[in-house]
Amino acid sequence: MHKVMWNVFLAVIMVVAAAGAHAGQVDRLYVIDCGWAHLADQSLWSPGVNAGVPIDFSDDCYLIHHSSEGYLLWDTGFTDRLAAAPDGVTNPALGQTSHRTQTLVAALAALGVKPADVRYVAISHVHPDHAGNVGAFPDATLIIQKAEWDYAMTLPQKPFGPDRKAMQIEGDKDLMGDGSLVILSTPGHTPGHQSLLVHLEKTGDVVLSGDAVHFQSNWDNRRVPGFNSDKAQSTASMEKIAGLLAQNHAQLWINHDKPSSDARRHAPEFYQ
Ligand SMILES: [Zn+2]
């Protein structure tokens, strides 16, 4: 190609790329308290380590506003029905007592957001502390890995029906086409587990963990819980996230790590 033509070509590419980069952005990310759990024995999540030592897990949801696509909810927490049980509900098999102080629907209402305003509900996986309120958003498109959907359909208590409006994806996906919200396939904890990379203008890049890891010391030591679908996949998913954190200078927000959740600004405050 002639040198002048080549320069014109490059200039056009740069303009197109710049336009793409400004297609939209995440302008607000709210951290919402979606419950918490007291666990009698953390070694169920860290085999052989801290046997018999209790731990508390946070359980956060994240309401994300995209400038051109509207609201996306990442994870839905424990079922809102839990808020009616003041002493929580105990699962003896896990030695876990789960609590909810307010419903997700009420937390959204306090922000002036109705369930019908939520356009997308993306869930990391179908465990009940993440998928508990998918049914409260019947008009939203559920964003889920195909492998997780298939797994959900095998469960005796399905988190949603086979007719649920959904976008089933396979692997990583740049959801809005502008790099602001990128689904990361991170299987292992469940067959189609996923995490979410969020690009924020001021805060920088944040990876919302889902349950790719449960708490900080498990992350630091790359420990895989006993309660897990595929150990090799879980280890590979943690390495994938670690590589991304280094590459993007991103923060990892570990959903169930209560000390770091407590240190974060919760709704009505938000991150930009
Ligand atoms: Zn889980």
PDB file of N, CA and C and ligand atoms in Angstrom, residues 45 124-130 189-190 193 210-212 214 227 256, ligand 1:
ATOM      1  N   TRP A  45     -14.251 -25.374  53.387  1.00  0.00           N
ATOM      2  CA  TRP A  45     -13.826 -24.558  52.241  1.00  0.00           C
ATOM      3  C   TRP A  45     -12.307 -24.528  52.069  1.00  0.00           C
ATOM      4  N   SER A 124     -23.061 -15.662  38.631  1.00  0.00           N
ATOM      5  CA  SER A 124     -21.789 -16.390  38.578  1.00  0.00           C
ATOM      6  C   SER A 124     -22.054 -17.886  38.477  1.00  0.00           C
ATOM      7  N   HIS A 125     -23.068 -18.352  39.214  1.00  0.00           N
ATOM      8  CA  HIS A 125     -23.418 -19.772  39.204  1.00  0.00           C
ATOM      9  C   HIS A 125     -24.760 -19.935  39.910  1.00  0.00           C
ATOM     10  N   VAL A 126     -25.261 -21.159  39.940  1.00  0.00           N
ATOM     11  CA  VAL A 126     -26.657 -21.354  40.351  1.00  0.00           C
ATOM     12  C   VAL A 126     -26.821 -21.760  41.815  1.00  0.00           C
ATOM     13  N   HIS A 127     -25.771 -21.677  42.629  1.00  0.00           N
ATOM     14  CA  HIS A 127     -25.965 -21.967  44.057  1.00  0.00           C
ATOM     15  C   HIS A 127     -26.948 -20.955  44.651  1.00  0.00           C
ATOM     16  N   PRO A 128     -27.696 -21.410  45.709  1.00  0.00           N
ATOM     17  CA  PRO A 128     -28.811 -20.582  46.199  1.00  0.00           C
ATOM     18  C   PRO A 128     -28.400 -19.240  46.804  1.00  0.00           C
ATOM     19  N   ASP A 129     -27.137 -19.068  47.202  1.00  0.00           N
ATOM     20  CA  ASP A 129     -26.716 -17.768  47.746  1.00  0.00           C
ATOM     21  C   ASP A 129     -26.314 -16.793  46.634  1.00  0.00           C
ATOM     22  N   HIS A 130     -26.437 -17.218  45.377  1.00  0.00           N
ATOM     23  CA  HIS A 130     -26.133 -16.343  44.231  1.00  0.00           C
ATOM     24  C   HIS A 130     -27.337 -16.211  43.294  1.00  0.00           C
ATOM     25  N   HIS A 189     -15.739 -24.465  40.410  1.00  0.00           N
ATOM     26  CA  HIS A 189     -16.621 -24.476  41.584  1.00  0.00           C
ATOM     27  C   HIS A 189     -17.939 -25.163  41.200  1.00  0.00           C
ATOM     28  N   THR A 190     -18.461 -24.773  40.036  1.00  0.00           N
ATOM     29  CA  THR A 190     -19.576 -25.475  39.387  1.00  0.00           C
ATOM     30  C   THR A 190     -19.175 -25.635  37.908  1.00  0.00           C
ATOM     31  N   HIS A 193     -19.292 -22.099  36.007  1.00  0.00           N
ATOM     32  CA  HIS A 193     -19.090 -20.891  36.826  1.00  0.00           C
ATOM     33  C   HIS A 193     -18.469 -19.781  35.973  1.00  0.00           C
ATOM     34  N   GLY A 210     -17.486 -14.015  41.962  1.00  0.00           N
ATOM     35  CA  GLY A 210     -18.390 -15.156  42.129  1.00  0.00           C
ATOM     36  C   GLY A 210     -17.770 -16.038  43.201  1.00  0.00           C
ATOM     37  N   ASP A 211     -17.834 -17.360  42.997  1.00  0.00           N
ATOM     38  CA  ASP A 211     -17.202 -18.283  43.950  1.00  0.00           C
ATOM     39  C   ASP A 211     -15.972 -18.964  43.334  1.00  0.00           C
ATOM     40  N   ALA A 212     -15.278 -18.261  42.416  1.00  0.00           N
ATOM     41  CA  ALA A 212     -14.006 -18.802  41.919  1.00  0.00           C
ATOM     42  C   ALA A 212     -13.044 -18.968  43.092  1.00  0.00           C
ATOM     43  N   HIS A 214     -13.375 -18.224  47.686  1.00  0.00           N
ATOM     44  CA  HIS A 214     -14.354 -17.833  48.715  1.00  0.00           C
ATOM     45  C   HIS A 214     -13.850 -16.791  49.699  1.00  0.00           C
ATOM     46  N   PHE A 227     -15.996 -28.742  48.675  1.00  0.00           N
ATOM     47  CA  PHE A 227     -17.313 -28.582  48.062  1.00  0.00           C
ATOM     48  C   PHE A 227     -17.122 -27.948  46.698  1.00  0.00           C
ATOM     49  N   HIS A 256     -17.408 -13.551  49.108  1.00  0.00           N
ATOM     50  CA  HIS A 256     -17.707 -14.020  50.471  1.00  0.00           C
ATOM     51  C   HIS A 256     -16.663 -13.589  51.502  1.00  0.00           C
TER      52      HIS A 256
HETATM   53 ZN    ZN B   1     -21.204 -21.415  45.344  1.00  0.00          ZN
END
